[in-house]
Coordinates of C-alpha atoms in Angstrom, one line a residue:
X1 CA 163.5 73.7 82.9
X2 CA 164.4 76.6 85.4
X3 CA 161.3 78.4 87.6
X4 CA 160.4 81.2 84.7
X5 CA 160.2 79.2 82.1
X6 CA 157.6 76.9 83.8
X7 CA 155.3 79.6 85.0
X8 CA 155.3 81.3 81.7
X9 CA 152.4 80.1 79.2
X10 CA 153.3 78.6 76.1
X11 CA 153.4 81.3 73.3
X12 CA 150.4 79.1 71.5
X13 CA 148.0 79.5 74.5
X14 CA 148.7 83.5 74.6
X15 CA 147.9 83.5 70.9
X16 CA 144.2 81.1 71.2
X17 CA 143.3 83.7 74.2
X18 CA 140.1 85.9 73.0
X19 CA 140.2 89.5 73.0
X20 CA 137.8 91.9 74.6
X21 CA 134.4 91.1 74.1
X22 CA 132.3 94.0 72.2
X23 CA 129.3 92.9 74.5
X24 CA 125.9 95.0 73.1
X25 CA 123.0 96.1 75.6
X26 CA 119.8 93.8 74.5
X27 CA 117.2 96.2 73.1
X28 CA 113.7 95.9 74.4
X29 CA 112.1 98.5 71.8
X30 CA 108.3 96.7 73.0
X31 CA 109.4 98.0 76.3
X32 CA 108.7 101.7 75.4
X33 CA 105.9 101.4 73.3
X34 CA 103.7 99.6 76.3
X35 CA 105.5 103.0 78.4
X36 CA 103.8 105.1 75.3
X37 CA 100.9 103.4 75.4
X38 CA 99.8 103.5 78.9
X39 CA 101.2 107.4 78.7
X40 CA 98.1 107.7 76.3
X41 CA 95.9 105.7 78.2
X42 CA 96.8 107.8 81.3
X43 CA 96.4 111.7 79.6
X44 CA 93.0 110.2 78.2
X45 CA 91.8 109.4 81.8
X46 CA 92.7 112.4 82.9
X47 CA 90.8 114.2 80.9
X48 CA 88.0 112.2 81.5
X49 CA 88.1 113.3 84.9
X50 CA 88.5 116.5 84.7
X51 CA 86.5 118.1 81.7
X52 CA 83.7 115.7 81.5
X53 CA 80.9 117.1 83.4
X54 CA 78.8 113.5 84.8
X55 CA 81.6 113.9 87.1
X56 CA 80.4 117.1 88.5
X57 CA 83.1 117.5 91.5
X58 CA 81.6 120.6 93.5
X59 CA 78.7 118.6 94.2
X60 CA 80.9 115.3 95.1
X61 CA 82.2 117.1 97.6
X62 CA 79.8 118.9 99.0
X63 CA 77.7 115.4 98.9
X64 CA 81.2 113.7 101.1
X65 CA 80.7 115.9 103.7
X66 CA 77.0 116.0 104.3
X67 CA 76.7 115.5 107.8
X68 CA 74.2 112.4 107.9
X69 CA 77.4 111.3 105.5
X70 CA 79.8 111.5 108.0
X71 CA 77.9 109.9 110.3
X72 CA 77.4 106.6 108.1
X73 CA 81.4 106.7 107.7
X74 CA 81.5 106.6 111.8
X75 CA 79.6 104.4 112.8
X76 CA 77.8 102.0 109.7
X77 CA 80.9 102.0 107.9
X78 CA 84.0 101.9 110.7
X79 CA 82.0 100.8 113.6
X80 CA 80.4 97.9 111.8
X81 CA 84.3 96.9 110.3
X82 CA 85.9 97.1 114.1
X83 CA 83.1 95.2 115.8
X84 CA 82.6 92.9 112.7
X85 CA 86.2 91.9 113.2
X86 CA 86.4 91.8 116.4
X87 CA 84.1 89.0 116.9
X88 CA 84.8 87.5 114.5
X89 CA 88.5 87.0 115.1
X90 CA 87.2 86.0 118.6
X91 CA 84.8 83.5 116.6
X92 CA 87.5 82.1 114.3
X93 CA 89.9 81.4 116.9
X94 CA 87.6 79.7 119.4
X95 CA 86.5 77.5 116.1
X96 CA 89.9 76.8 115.5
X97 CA 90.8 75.7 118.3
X98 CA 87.5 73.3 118.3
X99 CA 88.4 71.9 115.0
X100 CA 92.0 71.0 116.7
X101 CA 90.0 69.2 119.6
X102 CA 90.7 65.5 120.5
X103 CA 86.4 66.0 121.5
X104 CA 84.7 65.0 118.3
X105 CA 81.5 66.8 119.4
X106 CA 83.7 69.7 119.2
X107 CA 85.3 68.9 115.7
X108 CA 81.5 68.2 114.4
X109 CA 79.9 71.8 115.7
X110 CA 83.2 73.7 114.6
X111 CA 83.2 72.0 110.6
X112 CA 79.6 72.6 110.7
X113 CA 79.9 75.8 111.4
X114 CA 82.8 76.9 109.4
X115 CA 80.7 75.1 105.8
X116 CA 77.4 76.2 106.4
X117 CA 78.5 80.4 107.3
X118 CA 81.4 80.0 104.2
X119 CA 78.8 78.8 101.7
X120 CA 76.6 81.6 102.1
X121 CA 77.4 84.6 100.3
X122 CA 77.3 87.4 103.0
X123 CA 75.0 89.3 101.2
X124 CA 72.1 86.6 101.2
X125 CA 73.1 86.4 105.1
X126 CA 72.8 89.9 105.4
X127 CA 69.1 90.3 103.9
X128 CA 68.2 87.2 105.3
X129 CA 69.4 88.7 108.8
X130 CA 66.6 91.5 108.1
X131 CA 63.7 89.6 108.2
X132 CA 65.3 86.9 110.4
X133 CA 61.9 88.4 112.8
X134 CA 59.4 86.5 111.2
X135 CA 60.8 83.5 112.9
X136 CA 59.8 85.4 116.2
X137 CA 56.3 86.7 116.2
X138 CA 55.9 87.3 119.4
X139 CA 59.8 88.9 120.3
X140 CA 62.8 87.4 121.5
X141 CA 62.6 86.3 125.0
X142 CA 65.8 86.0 127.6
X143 CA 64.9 84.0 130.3
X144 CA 65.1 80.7 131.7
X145 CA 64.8 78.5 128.5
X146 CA 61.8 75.6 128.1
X147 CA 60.5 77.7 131.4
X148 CA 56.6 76.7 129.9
X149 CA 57.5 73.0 130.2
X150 CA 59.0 73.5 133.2
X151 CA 56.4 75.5 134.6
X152 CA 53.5 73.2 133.2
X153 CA 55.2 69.9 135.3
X154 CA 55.5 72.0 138.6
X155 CA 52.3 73.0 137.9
X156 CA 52.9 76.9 138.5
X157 CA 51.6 79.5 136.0
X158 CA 53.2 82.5 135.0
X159 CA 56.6 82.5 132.6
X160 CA 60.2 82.6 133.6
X161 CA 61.1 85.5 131.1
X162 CA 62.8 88.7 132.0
X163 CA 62.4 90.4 129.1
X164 CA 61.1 90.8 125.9
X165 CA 62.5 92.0 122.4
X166 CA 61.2 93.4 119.3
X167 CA 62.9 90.3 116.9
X168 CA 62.4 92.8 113.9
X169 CA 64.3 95.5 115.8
X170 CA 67.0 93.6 117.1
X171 CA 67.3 91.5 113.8
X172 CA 67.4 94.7 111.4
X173 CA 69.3 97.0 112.8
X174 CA 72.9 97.4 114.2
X175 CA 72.6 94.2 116.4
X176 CA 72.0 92.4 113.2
X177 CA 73.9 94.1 110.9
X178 CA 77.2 93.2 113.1
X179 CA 75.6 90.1 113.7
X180 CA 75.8 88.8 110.3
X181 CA 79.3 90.2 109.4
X182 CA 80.9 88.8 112.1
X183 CA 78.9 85.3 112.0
X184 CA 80.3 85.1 108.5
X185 CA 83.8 86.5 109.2
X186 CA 84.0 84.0 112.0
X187 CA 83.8 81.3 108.9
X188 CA 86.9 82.2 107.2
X189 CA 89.2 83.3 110.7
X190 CA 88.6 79.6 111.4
X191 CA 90.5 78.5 108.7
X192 CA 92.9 81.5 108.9
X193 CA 93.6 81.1 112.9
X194 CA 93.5 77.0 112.2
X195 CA 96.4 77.5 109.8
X196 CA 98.5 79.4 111.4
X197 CA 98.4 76.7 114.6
X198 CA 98.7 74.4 112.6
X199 CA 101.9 75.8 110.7
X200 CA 104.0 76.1 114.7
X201 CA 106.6 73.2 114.9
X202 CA 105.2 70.7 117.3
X203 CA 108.1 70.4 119.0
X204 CA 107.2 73.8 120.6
X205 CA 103.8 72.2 121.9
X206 CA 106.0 69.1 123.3
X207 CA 108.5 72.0 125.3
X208 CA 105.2 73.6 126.9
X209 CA 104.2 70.5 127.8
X210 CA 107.5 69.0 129.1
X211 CA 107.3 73.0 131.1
X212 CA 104.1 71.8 132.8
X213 CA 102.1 74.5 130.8
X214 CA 98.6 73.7 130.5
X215 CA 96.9 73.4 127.1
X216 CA 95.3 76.9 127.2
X217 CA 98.5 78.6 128.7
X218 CA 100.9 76.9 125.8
X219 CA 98.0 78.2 123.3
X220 CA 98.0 81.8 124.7
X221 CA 101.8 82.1 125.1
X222 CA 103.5 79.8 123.0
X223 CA 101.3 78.6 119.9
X224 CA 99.2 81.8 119.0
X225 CA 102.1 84.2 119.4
X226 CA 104.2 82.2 116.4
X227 CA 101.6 81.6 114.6
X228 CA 100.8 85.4 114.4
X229 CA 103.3 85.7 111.5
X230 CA 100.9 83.0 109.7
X231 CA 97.9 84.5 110.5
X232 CA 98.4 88.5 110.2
X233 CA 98.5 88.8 106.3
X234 CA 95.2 87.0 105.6
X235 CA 93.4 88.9 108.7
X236 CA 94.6 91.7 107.0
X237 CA 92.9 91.2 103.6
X238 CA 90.0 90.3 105.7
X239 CA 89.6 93.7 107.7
X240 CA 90.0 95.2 104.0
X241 CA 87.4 92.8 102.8
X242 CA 84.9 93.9 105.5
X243 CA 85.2 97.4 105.6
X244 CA 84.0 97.2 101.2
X245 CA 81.4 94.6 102.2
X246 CA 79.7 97.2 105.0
X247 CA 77.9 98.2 102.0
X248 CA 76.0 95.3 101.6
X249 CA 74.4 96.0 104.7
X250 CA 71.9 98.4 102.5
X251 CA 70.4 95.1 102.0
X252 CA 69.3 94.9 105.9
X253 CA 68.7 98.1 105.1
X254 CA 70.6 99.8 107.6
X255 CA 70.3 103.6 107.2
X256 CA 73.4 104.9 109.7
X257 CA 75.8 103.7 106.9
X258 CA 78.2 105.4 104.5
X259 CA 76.8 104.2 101.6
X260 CA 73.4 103.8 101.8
X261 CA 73.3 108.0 102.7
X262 CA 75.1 108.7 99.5
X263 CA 72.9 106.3 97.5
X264 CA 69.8 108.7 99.6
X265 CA 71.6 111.9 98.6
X266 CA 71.7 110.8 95.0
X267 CA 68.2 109.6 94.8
X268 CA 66.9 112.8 96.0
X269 CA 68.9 115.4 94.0
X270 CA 69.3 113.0 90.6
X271 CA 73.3 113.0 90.8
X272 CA 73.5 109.0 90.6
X273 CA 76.7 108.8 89.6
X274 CA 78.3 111.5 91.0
X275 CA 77.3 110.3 94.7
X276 CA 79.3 106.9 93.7
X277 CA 82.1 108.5 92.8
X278 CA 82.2 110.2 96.3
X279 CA 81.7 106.8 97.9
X280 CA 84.4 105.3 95.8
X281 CA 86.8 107.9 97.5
X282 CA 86.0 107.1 100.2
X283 CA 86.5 103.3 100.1
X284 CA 89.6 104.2 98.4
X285 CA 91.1 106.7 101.3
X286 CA 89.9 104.1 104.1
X287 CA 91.5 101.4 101.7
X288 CA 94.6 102.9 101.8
X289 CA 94.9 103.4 105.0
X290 CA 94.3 99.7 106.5
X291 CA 96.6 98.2 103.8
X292 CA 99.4 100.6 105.2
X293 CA 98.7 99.0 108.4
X294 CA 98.7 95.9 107.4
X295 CA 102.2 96.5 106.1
X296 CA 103.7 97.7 109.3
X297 CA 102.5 94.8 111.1
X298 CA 103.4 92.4 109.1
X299 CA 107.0 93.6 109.4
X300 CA 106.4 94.3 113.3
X301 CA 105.3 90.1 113.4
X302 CA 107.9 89.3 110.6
X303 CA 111.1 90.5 112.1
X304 CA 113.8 87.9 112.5
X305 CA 112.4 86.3 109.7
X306 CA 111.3 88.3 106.4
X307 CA 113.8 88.6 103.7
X308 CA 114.6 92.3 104.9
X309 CA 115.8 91.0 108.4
X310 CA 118.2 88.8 106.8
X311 CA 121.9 90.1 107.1
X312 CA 123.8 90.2 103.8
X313 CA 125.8 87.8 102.6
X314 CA 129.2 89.4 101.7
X315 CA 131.2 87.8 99.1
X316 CA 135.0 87.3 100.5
X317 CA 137.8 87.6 97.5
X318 CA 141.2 85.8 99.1
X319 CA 144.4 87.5 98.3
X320 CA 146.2 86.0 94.9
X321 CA 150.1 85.0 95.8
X322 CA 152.2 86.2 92.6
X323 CA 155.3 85.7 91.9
X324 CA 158.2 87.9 90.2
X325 CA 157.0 86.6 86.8
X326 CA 153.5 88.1 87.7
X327 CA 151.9 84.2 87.1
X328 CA 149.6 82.8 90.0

């Protein structure tokens, strides 16, 4: 048989080959009538908002930038979030790295710690923190501590105090207030921070080590910075989490707080709900912003490794050798 007549198909083949397929688009006809649907929904909310007259928007506004308003934005509503935070992401770690500890005394205090503040809902806290002064009649002392025993087996008089606080003051108002947010938010960082330690190869501890690093300087430049990745998303929910829960803090009561001057405002001109719709903005703009920042640094922390970062694969199509007869 010469050369063409082996590379050409038999004529039986050619004739079993299919012809072009008449492929048809799948119809998703439920597709557009959820699109209609929520089309409705949306023009009916809509005009709720803007011809029913509960909402009353000149007043919303005027009630948003109230100036005792603005002030409760600055510093019960921001302030407490940022210091809340702050401390407690300083909390968490420091419990994290407890619970991690070869010291069992350590391990104990930390698990203690993290299942009592987690169990109790951070409003109960928060009210609880208000009249935490009836535990302290006479004031918060800071001083030398047990100084009366001290003093009553040297046989002195007097008391070894340097000063002396009002409990009720110190325990319901902005000491407390950030108090009890960041005793709480320490709770969950713990678990967050212990995580994301937990989740860095242990190898990398091993190279510190073999380095000559010390514990604390393979924790500060090694450990936490990879297990920023880990941690960042979660901290991020939790910064949203606490700038919504500063309204609990009406509960102290603390008065230099977003909310609790709008709730004022609306229980002395009768506008209940419109005041709530003003705060609601407001939680919604300040919302907004964080979770915009969490985004960026999460890709700041992610790069090398998110799905974004990764190069594309391209897919490579070799050259097909043909012949005279036009057969591969």
């Amino acid at each position: 048989m010469s050369e063409p007549d082996r590379a050409r198909p038999p004529a039986g083949d050619a004739e079993e080959r299919p012809g072009l397929i008449d492929a048809v688009p799948v119809r998703h006809p439920w597709r557009w009538v959820a699109v209609a649907v929520i089309a409705v929904l949306t023009a009916m909310l809509l005009n709720l908002l803007l011809t029913n007259p509960i909402y009353n928007w000149p007043f919303v506004f005027e009630a948003m930038v109230q100036e005792p308003v603005i002030r409760g934005l600055l510093i019960g509503t921001l302030g407490a979030t940022v210091l809340g935070m702050v401390f407690g992401v300083l909390g968490g770690v420091l419990l994290a790295v407890m619970r991690l500890s070869a010291n069992p005394v350590l391990r104990g205090v930390s698990w203690v710690y993290t299942w009592f503040f987690r169990a109790i809902p951070r409003y109960v806290l928060i009210v609880t923190m208000g009249v935490l002064g009836a535990l302290f009649p006479e004031g918060v002392s800071l001083g030398v501590p047990f100084d009366w025993l001290i003093i009553d087996a040297l046989g002195l008089s007097g008391d070894w105090r340097f000063v002396t606080l009002d409990a009720y003051a110190v325990f319901g108002g902005y000491f407390g207030a950030v108090l009890a947010l960041a005793s709480s938010e320490a709770a969950y960082m713990a678990e967050i921070a212990r995580s994301g330690i937990l989740s860095v190869d242990r190898g990398q501890v091993e190279a510190a080590q073999a380095l000559g690093m010390s514990p604390g300087l393979a924790m500060r430049r090694i450990i936490l910075p990879q297990a920023m990745r880990v941690i960042i998303p979660p901290t991020g929910n939790e910064l949203i989490s606490m700038l919504k829960d500063t309204s609990l803090l009406t509960g102290l009561p603390l008065t230099t707080e977003l909310f609790f001057q709008m709730q004022s405002i609306g229980s002395r001109t009768f506008q209940t709900f419109p005041v709530l719709v003003g705060a609601t903005l407001y939680y919604l703009a300040l919302s907004s912003v964080l979770m915009v920042g969490q985004t960026w640094v999460e890709r700041r922390f992610g790069r090398g490794i998110s799905p974004s970062a990764t190069p594309r694969r391209r897919t490579v199509v070799a050259p097909v050798a043909s012949n005279g007869s036009g057969a591969q």
